[in-house]
Amino acid sequence: MKITGIRTFLMHAGQPHRSKWASDGHADHVTGHKLEGTRNWLFLKIDTDEGITGIGECSGWPRVIETAIRDLAPLLIGEDPTHIEKLWQKMAIAMMGHGMIGTVGGGAMTGIDMALWDIKGKALGVPVWNLLGGKVRDRIQIYSHANTVEQALSVKNRGIKMLKCGGVADPLRKVDMLREAVGDEMDIAIDLHGPPWMTPADACRLVRKLEPYELIWVEDPIAPDNLEGYRRIRDAAHVPLAAGERSATIFGERQLIEEELVDVIQPDTGRAGGITQMKKIAAMAEAHHIQVAPHSGSLGPVAEYAALHLMAAIPNALMLERIDDDWEGRSHVIVPHPVQEGGSIAVPDAPGLGCDIDEEFVARFPSDGNVSVPVQESNGSYAPGTYGERLYVQMRLSRRHYFNT
């Protein structure tokens, strides 16, 4: 079997209804074909001379990654798609001259790698999880997003056992409010990603204050390039830490895992380097008793399928991020749409990934921008009067109020 071509499918995806992200300030979508927000989904298909087609998804910076895929395609034409590791290595060294593998390179390789696993599973007549060592579990537990009491109670009523909130505007009071609303039986996580990111000193102070709420994790409390800061937080408080969604490959996640700076590693299913790398990252994490909870909040449904297969086959799978009340168009993008029952999804059993996209539906939503300032001034993430500065890191002001409920 030989690869004959690679096709890409870029679409502008709508925002989740009523802004269900685990952070504040994102725009809501509108009806019709004009969608607000800047979320894009990039799918690809690899064709072969035996008529087997594999599907994959890329995240990170989809409009730019589409160009990277077209650049990599000539390296793959004529190759046997079942030699997945060999092709991954070939792509990696081809990009070496451009520098380290980051969001764009990792995203392009992810979609291609995902499609290769899909092809191999279809060729052998088995689901991808079977190729990864077989099932550890039949169902994958999920968590959803909530930032208000109303949203949290809705998550609880849907049978989901964990929620994640976010934002740095007033995190301590938000966690206190949500814990009071849902009780002790639900797990709560908080995502503290910027902008603006917290300073390590402020993160240490806040995480200590969050200890009594028994959070399942505190996610991205400081900027991702400040790995040393995680050690400061680890020494300051006894709360599980989570990070890793912005890094690609085992090399990008290595320090977080090997130095045990986190308790939960969160590789992004669409930009970590593919199923090949996700499996390796999970194995590295297992050796350090670190759990895996793939980042999936902004991804499309093909990457979600890939995460289901991975999590079915690894022992240290903790929970899958899922905005289960996402944009209504999501269910029309893919066939079949995953069936959620309460707080879990059944592992797919069809050969390969077990899904396909509706190409005609995807074509109805052409890409219309893919960068944004991710928070609005009204959400209060920035100190008053500083929103226009667009700071990457900012120290918390009004400290007595901020660090006390």
Short mmCIF file of C-alpha atoms in Angstrom, two decimals:
data_model
loop_
_atom_site.label_atom_id
_atom_site.label_comp_id
_atom_site.label_asym_id
_atom_site.label_seq_id
_atom_site.Cartn_x
_atom_site.Cartn_y
_atom_site.Cartn_z
CA MET A 1 0.00 0.00 0.00
CA LYS A 2 1.27 3.48 -0.91
CA ILE A 3 0.21 7.02 0.00
CA THR A 4 -1.16 8.85 -3.03
CA GLY A 5 -2.20 12.20 -1.61
CA ILE A 6 -3.19 14.37 1.36
CA ARG A 7 -6.29 16.57 1.42
CA THR A 8 -7.09 19.25 4.00
CA PHE A 9 -10.43 20.53 5.28
CA LEU A 10 -10.34 23.82 7.19
CA MET A 11 -13.46 25.19 8.84
CA HIS A 12 -14.52 28.01 11.14
CA ALA A 13 -16.17 26.36 14.15
CA GLY A 14 -18.75 28.12 16.26
CA GLN A 15 -18.26 28.98 19.90
CA PRO A 16 -19.88 26.77 22.55
CA HIS A 17 -23.37 27.95 23.42
CA ARG A 18 -23.41 30.62 26.15
CA SER A 19 -19.59 30.58 26.32
CA LYS A 20 -18.97 27.31 28.18
CA TRP A 21 -15.17 27.58 28.06
CA ALA A 22 -13.35 27.08 31.33
CA SER A 23 -12.43 30.76 31.33
CA ASP A 24 -14.17 34.09 31.08
CA GLY A 25 -14.78 36.56 28.31
CA HIS A 26 -15.12 34.56 25.10
CA ALA A 27 -17.66 35.70 22.52
CA ASP A 28 -20.83 33.71 21.96
CA HIS A 29 -21.74 32.41 18.52
CA VAL A 30 -24.60 33.73 16.43
CA THR A 31 -27.08 31.90 14.25
CA GLY A 32 -26.62 31.44 10.53
CA HIS A 33 -23.36 30.99 8.66
CA LYS A 34 -21.48 33.91 10.19
CA LEU A 35 -19.84 32.67 13.38
CA GLU A 36 -18.14 34.79 16.01
CA GLY A 37 -14.95 33.75 17.73
CA THR A 38 -11.77 32.48 16.13
CA ARG A 39 -11.89 28.72 16.70
CA ASN A 40 -10.86 26.81 13.58
CA TRP A 41 -10.81 23.05 13.03
CA LEU A 42 -8.42 21.53 10.50
CA PHE A 43 -9.04 17.99 9.31
CA LEU A 44 -7.02 16.04 6.78
CA LYS A 45 -7.39 12.84 4.81
CA ILE A 46 -4.59 10.63 3.51
CA ASP A 47 -5.47 8.62 0.41
CA THR A 48 -3.82 5.36 -0.64
CA ASP A 49 -3.60 3.28 -3.80
CA GLU A 50 -5.68 0.54 -2.17
CA GLY A 51 -8.65 2.83 -1.62
CA ILE A 52 -8.19 3.09 2.16
CA THR A 53 -8.41 6.66 3.46
CA GLY A 54 -7.26 7.81 6.88
CA ILE A 55 -8.55 10.86 8.74
CA GLY A 56 -6.79 13.13 11.22
CA GLU A 57 -7.12 16.50 12.94
CA CYS A 58 -4.61 19.27 13.66
CA SER A 59 -4.83 22.00 16.29
CA GLY A 60 -2.69 24.83 17.54
CA TRP A 61 -2.84 27.28 14.65
CA PRO A 62 -4.97 25.56 11.99
CA ARG A 63 -4.71 28.16 9.19
CA VAL A 64 -0.92 28.07 9.38
CA ILE A 65 -0.71 24.31 9.93
CA GLU A 66 -2.60 23.73 6.70
CA THR A 67 0.37 25.24 4.86
CA ALA A 68 2.78 23.05 6.85
CA ILE A 69 0.87 19.93 5.80
CA ARG A 70 1.13 20.89 2.15
CA ASP A 71 4.86 21.36 2.66
CA LEU A 72 5.23 17.91 4.23
CA ALA A 73 3.00 16.06 1.77
CA PRO A 74 5.68 15.42 -0.91
CA LEU A 75 7.78 13.56 1.70
CA LEU A 76 4.95 11.09 2.23
CA ILE A 77 3.68 10.45 -1.30
CA GLY A 78 4.70 6.94 -2.34
CA GLU A 79 5.49 5.79 1.21
CA ASP A 80 3.87 2.81 2.93
CA PRO A 81 1.42 4.36 5.46
CA THR A 82 1.70 1.41 7.85
CA HIS A 83 5.30 2.30 8.79
CA ILE A 84 4.14 5.01 11.17
CA GLU A 85 7.24 5.47 13.33
CA LYS A 86 9.48 5.67 10.27
CA LEU A 87 7.31 8.38 8.71
CA TRP A 88 7.16 10.31 11.98
CA GLN A 89 10.96 10.34 12.14
CA LYS A 90 11.15 11.39 8.49
CA MET A 91 8.89 14.38 9.11
CA ALA A 92 10.77 15.36 12.25
CA ILE A 93 14.17 15.54 10.59
CA ALA A 94 12.66 17.35 7.59
CA MET A 95 11.55 20.17 9.89
CA MET A 96 14.77 20.27 11.89
CA GLY A 97 16.22 23.05 9.74
CA HIS A 98 13.37 25.34 10.77
CA GLY A 99 14.10 24.99 14.49
CA MET A 100 12.44 23.13 17.33
CA ILE A 101 9.14 21.37 16.72
CA GLY A 102 6.49 23.70 18.11
CA THR A 103 2.81 24.36 17.62
CA VAL A 104 2.87 24.37 13.83
CA GLY A 105 5.18 21.41 13.30
CA GLY A 106 3.59 19.41 16.09
CA GLY A 107 0.10 20.15 14.81
CA ALA A 108 0.92 19.12 11.25
CA MET A 109 2.59 15.90 12.34
CA THR A 110 -0.31 15.15 14.68
CA GLY A 111 -2.95 15.16 11.95
CA ILE A 112 -0.79 13.09 9.62
CA ASP A 113 0.16 10.59 12.33
CA MET A 114 -3.49 10.24 13.41
CA ALA A 115 -4.54 9.48 9.84
CA LEU A 116 -1.78 6.86 9.49
CA TRP A 117 -3.08 5.02 12.56
CA ASP A 118 -6.57 5.22 11.08
CA ILE A 119 -5.34 3.65 7.84
CA LYS A 120 -3.49 0.87 9.63
CA GLY A 121 -6.50 0.01 11.74
CA LYS A 122 -8.75 -0.11 8.69
CA ALA A 123 -6.25 -2.21 6.74
CA LEU A 124 -6.08 -4.77 9.57
CA GLY A 125 -9.77 -4.55 10.41
CA VAL A 126 -9.21 -3.53 14.05
CA PRO A 127 -9.80 -0.34 16.09
CA VAL A 128 -6.77 1.80 16.89
CA TRP A 129 -6.94 0.94 20.59
CA ASN A 130 -6.25 -2.68 19.63
CA LEU A 131 -3.04 -1.61 17.89
CA LEU A 132 -2.01 0.26 21.05
CA GLY A 133 -2.13 -2.85 23.22
CA GLY A 134 -5.82 -3.49 23.71
CA LYS A 135 -8.42 -2.15 26.09
CA VAL A 136 -7.84 -1.25 29.70
CA ARG A 137 -11.40 0.15 29.93
CA ASP A 138 -14.61 0.17 27.92
CA ARG A 139 -15.76 3.69 28.77
CA ILE A 140 -13.90 6.99 29.12
CA GLN A 141 -14.83 9.34 31.94
CA ILE A 142 -15.26 13.00 30.95
CA TYR A 143 -15.43 16.36 32.64
CA SER A 144 -17.11 19.54 31.45
CA HIS A 145 -16.74 23.29 31.97
CA ALA A 146 -18.70 25.59 34.28
CA ASN A 147 -18.12 29.10 35.59
CA THR A 148 -21.47 29.84 37.22
CA VAL A 149 -23.71 28.03 39.70
CA GLU A 150 -26.29 27.51 36.96
CA GLN A 151 -23.74 25.89 34.66
CA ALA A 152 -22.28 23.77 37.46
CA LEU A 153 -25.67 22.40 38.47
CA SER A 154 -26.42 21.65 34.82
CA VAL A 155 -23.19 19.65 34.57
CA LYS A 156 -24.09 17.78 37.74
CA ASN A 157 -27.61 17.04 36.51
CA ARG A 158 -26.18 15.57 33.29
CA GLY A 159 -24.45 12.91 35.39
CA ILE A 160 -20.93 14.28 34.97
CA LYS A 161 -18.80 13.86 38.07
CA MET A 162 -16.24 16.60 37.48
CA LEU A 163 -16.24 20.21 36.31
CA LYS A 164 -13.54 22.71 35.51
CA CYS A 165 -13.78 26.45 35.96
CA GLY A 166 -11.26 29.06 34.94
CA GLY A 167 -10.08 32.62 34.87
CA VAL A 168 -7.77 34.70 37.03
CA ALA A 169 -10.19 37.54 37.77
CA ASP A 170 -11.56 36.14 41.06
CA PRO A 171 -10.68 32.44 41.25
CA LEU A 172 -10.89 31.89 45.00
CA ARG A 173 -14.46 33.16 45.28
CA LYS A 174 -15.47 31.26 42.15
CA VAL A 175 -14.21 27.95 43.54
CA ASP A 176 -15.87 28.67 46.87
CA MET A 177 -19.18 29.39 45.13
CA LEU A 178 -19.05 26.28 42.94
CA ARG A 179 -18.06 23.98 45.80
CA GLU A 180 -20.99 25.26 47.83
CA ALA A 181 -23.33 24.67 44.88
CA VAL A 182 -22.32 21.13 43.86
CA GLY A 183 -21.36 19.69 47.23
CA ASP A 184 -18.53 17.35 48.09
CA GLU A 185 -19.36 14.50 45.71
CA MET A 186 -18.20 16.32 42.56
CA ASP A 187 -14.58 16.96 41.67
CA ILE A 188 -13.59 20.50 40.73
CA ALA A 189 -10.54 21.71 38.83
CA ILE A 190 -9.53 25.26 38.00
CA ASP A 191 -7.60 26.51 34.99
CA LEU A 192 -5.58 29.63 35.81
CA HIS A 193 -4.10 30.25 32.38
CA GLY A 194 -3.54 33.79 31.20
CA PRO A 195 -3.55 36.32 29.89
CA PRO A 196 -2.33 37.70 32.09
CA TRP A 197 -0.41 34.86 33.67
CA MET A 198 0.18 35.00 37.40
CA THR A 199 3.63 35.53 38.85
CA PRO A 200 5.05 32.47 40.64
CA ALA A 201 4.76 34.23 44.01
CA ASP A 202 1.08 34.99 43.43
CA ALA A 203 0.43 31.47 42.18
CA CYS A 204 1.99 30.01 45.33
CA ARG A 205 -0.18 32.22 47.50
CA LEU A 206 -3.39 31.38 45.61
CA VAL A 207 -2.77 27.64 45.44
CA ARG A 208 -2.23 27.54 49.22
CA LYS A 209 -5.59 29.28 49.63
CA LEU A 210 -7.23 26.66 47.38
CA GLU A 211 -6.03 23.70 49.48
CA PRO A 212 -9.21 23.39 51.64
CA TYR A 213 -11.40 22.87 48.56
CA GLU A 214 -9.70 19.57 47.68
CA LEU A 215 -9.43 20.36 43.98
CA ILE A 216 -8.58 17.50 41.66
CA TRP A 217 -6.02 19.83 40.08
CA VAL A 218 -4.90 23.41 39.55
CA GLU A 219 -4.06 23.87 35.87
CA ASP A 220 -1.49 26.19 34.30
CA PRO A 221 -1.08 28.49 37.31
CA ILE A 222 1.93 30.19 35.67
CA ALA A 223 3.21 30.82 32.17
CA PRO A 224 4.19 27.59 30.38
CA ASP A 225 7.76 28.74 29.76
CA ASN A 226 8.42 29.15 33.51
CA LEU A 227 8.97 25.52 34.44
CA GLU A 228 11.11 26.41 37.44
CA GLY A 229 8.09 28.19 38.88
CA TYR A 230 6.24 24.90 39.16
CA ARG A 231 8.82 23.73 41.65
CA ARG A 232 8.12 26.80 43.79
CA ILE A 233 4.40 26.07 43.73
CA ARG A 234 4.98 22.39 44.49
CA ASP A 235 7.02 23.35 47.55
CA ALA A 236 4.45 25.92 48.69
CA ALA A 237 1.21 23.95 48.59
CA HIS A 238 -0.28 20.47 48.58
CA VAL A 239 -2.61 20.62 45.57
CA PRO A 240 -2.28 18.46 42.43
CA LEU A 241 -0.86 20.49 39.53
CA ALA A 242 -1.66 20.02 35.84
CA ALA A 243 -0.04 21.40 32.69
CA GLY A 244 1.34 20.47 29.28
CA GLU A 245 -1.30 21.41 26.72
CA ARG A 246 0.92 23.91 24.91
CA SER A 247 3.89 21.59 24.37
CA ALA A 248 4.49 19.11 21.58
CA THR A 249 6.23 15.70 21.58
CA ILE A 250 7.95 13.79 24.37
CA PHE A 251 10.71 16.38 24.30
CA GLY A 252 8.33 19.23 25.06
CA GLU A 253 6.69 17.34 27.95
CA ARG A 254 9.87 15.71 29.27
CA GLN A 255 10.82 18.20 32.01
CA LEU A 256 7.30 18.42 33.45
CA ILE A 257 7.24 14.62 33.73
CA GLU A 258 10.81 13.67 34.61
CA GLU A 259 11.15 16.35 37.29
CA GLU A 260 7.66 15.51 38.57
CA LEU A 261 6.55 19.12 38.40
CA VAL A 262 2.94 18.08 37.74
CA ASP A 263 0.57 15.36 38.91
CA VAL A 264 -1.50 15.43 35.73
CA ILE A 265 -0.01 15.81 32.25
CA GLN A 266 -2.29 17.32 29.58
CA PRO A 267 -0.91 16.82 26.06
CA ASP A 268 -3.17 18.33 23.42
CA THR A 269 -4.59 15.54 21.24
CA GLY A 270 -4.32 17.77 18.17
CA ARG A 271 -0.80 19.14 18.53
CA ALA A 272 1.25 16.81 20.76
CA GLY A 273 2.73 15.01 17.76
CA GLY A 274 0.08 12.37 17.10
CA ILE A 275 -1.05 9.14 18.67
CA THR A 276 2.54 7.90 18.37
CA GLN A 277 3.77 10.65 20.70
CA MET A 278 0.73 10.56 22.99
CA LYS A 279 1.37 6.89 23.72
CA LYS A 280 5.01 7.64 24.53
CA ILE A 281 4.10 10.61 26.73
CA ALA A 282 1.67 8.41 28.64
CA ALA A 283 4.37 5.79 29.17
CA MET A 284 6.82 8.41 30.46
CA ALA A 285 4.14 9.68 32.82
CA GLU A 286 3.30 6.17 34.04
CA ALA A 287 6.90 5.70 35.17
CA HIS A 288 6.48 8.72 37.46
CA HIS A 289 2.93 7.87 38.63
CA ILE A 290 1.55 10.87 36.75
CA GLN A 291 -1.97 10.77 35.35
CA VAL A 292 -2.95 11.68 31.77
CA ALA A 293 -5.88 14.00 31.02
CA PRO A 294 -5.60 15.08 27.37
CA HIS A 295 -6.40 18.68 26.54
CA SER A 296 -9.41 18.68 24.26
CA GLY A 297 -11.47 21.74 25.10
CA SER A 298 -11.07 23.62 21.83
CA LEU A 299 -10.58 20.61 19.54
CA GLY A 300 -12.90 19.13 16.98
CA PRO A 301 -14.51 15.68 17.03
CA VAL A 302 -11.82 13.73 15.15
CA ALA A 303 -9.20 14.55 17.78
CA GLU A 304 -11.73 13.51 20.39
CA TYR A 305 -12.00 10.08 18.75
CA ALA A 306 -8.21 9.76 18.83
CA ALA A 307 -8.22 10.60 22.55
CA LEU A 308 -10.84 7.92 23.22
CA HIS A 309 -8.65 5.26 21.59
CA LEU A 310 -5.54 6.39 23.48
CA MET A 311 -7.28 6.54 26.84
CA ALA A 312 -8.81 3.12 26.31
CA ALA A 313 -5.34 1.61 26.01
CA ILE A 314 -3.25 3.30 28.73
CA PRO A 315 -3.38 2.51 32.47
CA ASN A 316 -2.94 6.09 33.70
CA ALA A 317 -5.84 7.74 31.85
CA LEU A 318 -7.63 10.02 34.31
CA MET A 319 -10.31 12.05 32.55
CA LEU A 320 -11.10 13.49 29.10
CA GLU A 321 -11.95 17.16 28.73
CA ARG A 322 -15.22 17.62 26.85
CA ILE A 323 -17.52 20.58 26.30
CA ASP A 324 -20.50 18.30 26.01
CA ASP A 325 -22.83 21.21 25.23
CA ASP A 326 -20.57 22.56 22.50
CA TRP A 327 -21.66 24.42 19.35
CA GLU A 328 -24.60 22.54 17.87
CA GLY A 329 -22.77 22.20 14.55
CA ARG A 330 -20.24 19.85 16.13
CA SER A 331 -22.60 16.90 15.92
CA HIS A 332 -23.07 17.51 12.19
CA VAL A 333 -19.32 17.59 11.46
CA ILE A 334 -18.70 13.93 12.23
CA VAL A 335 -20.29 10.54 11.60
CA PRO A 336 -21.00 8.86 13.93
CA HIS A 337 -21.19 11.41 16.73
CA PRO A 338 -19.90 9.97 20.04
CA VAL A 339 -22.73 8.93 22.34
CA GLN A 340 -22.36 10.29 25.84
CA GLU A 341 -24.16 8.55 28.67
CA GLY A 342 -23.95 10.53 31.87
CA GLY A 343 -20.32 11.18 32.58
CA SER A 344 -18.70 8.79 30.12
CA ILE A 345 -18.36 7.83 26.45
CA ALA A 346 -18.12 4.31 25.09
CA VAL A 347 -14.82 3.38 23.42
CA PRO A 348 -15.32 3.04 19.62
CA ASP A 349 -15.17 -0.49 18.19
CA ALA A 350 -15.08 0.16 14.42
CA PRO A 351 -11.81 -0.37 12.50
CA GLY A 352 -9.36 2.50 12.63
CA LEU A 353 -10.59 5.56 14.47
CA GLY A 354 -14.14 4.67 13.53
CA CYS A 355 -15.28 8.08 12.29
CA ASP A 356 -15.47 10.34 9.26
CA ILE A 357 -16.37 13.97 8.59
CA ASP A 358 -19.25 15.38 6.56
CA GLU A 359 -17.19 17.21 3.96
CA GLU A 360 -20.16 19.17 2.63
CA PHE A 361 -21.06 20.44 6.10
CA VAL A 362 -17.45 21.43 6.82
CA ALA A 363 -17.30 23.38 3.54
CA ARG A 364 -20.27 25.51 4.65
CA PHE A 365 -18.10 27.24 7.27
CA PRO A 366 -14.96 28.64 5.60
CA SER A 367 -12.18 29.88 7.85
CA ASP A 368 -12.53 33.54 8.81
CA GLY A 369 -9.61 34.44 11.04
CA ASN A 370 -7.67 32.40 13.57
CA VAL A 371 -6.04 34.81 16.05
CA SER A 372 -7.56 36.92 18.79
CA VAL A 373 -7.02 38.73 22.04
CA PRO A 374 -8.44 35.92 24.19
CA VAL A 375 -10.08 37.92 26.99
CA GLN A 376 -12.36 40.94 27.09
CA GLU A 377 -11.72 43.95 29.30
CA SER A 378 -15.02 43.42 31.11
CA ASN A 379 -14.01 40.07 32.61
CA GLY A 380 -11.55 41.71 34.99
CA SER A 381 -8.52 39.52 34.34
CA TYR A 382 -6.27 42.57 34.06
CA ALA A 383 -5.80 45.11 36.82
CA PRO A 384 -8.00 48.18 36.29
CA GLY A 385 -6.57 50.54 33.70
CA THR A 386 -4.03 48.05 32.30
CA TYR A 387 -6.08 46.10 29.74
CA GLY A 388 -4.64 48.12 26.85
CA GLU A 389 -1.11 47.11 27.84
CA ARG A 390 -1.84 43.45 26.91
CA LEU A 391 0.65 42.16 29.47
CA TYR A 392 1.87 38.55 29.34
CA VAL A 393 2.42 38.31 33.12
CA GLN A 394 0.90 40.60 35.75
CA MET A 395 1.19 40.75 39.51
CA ARG A 396 -2.14 40.66 41.39
CA LEU A 397 -3.20 43.99 42.95
CA SER A 398 -5.74 44.65 45.73
CA ARG A 399 -4.08 41.69 47.34
CA ARG A 400 -5.95 41.54 50.62
CA HIS A 401 -9.21 41.26 48.73
CA TYR A 402 -7.86 38.93 46.01
CA PHE A 403 -6.40 36.28 48.31
CA ASN A 404 -9.26 36.14 50.82
CA THR A 405 -12.84 34.95 50.37
#
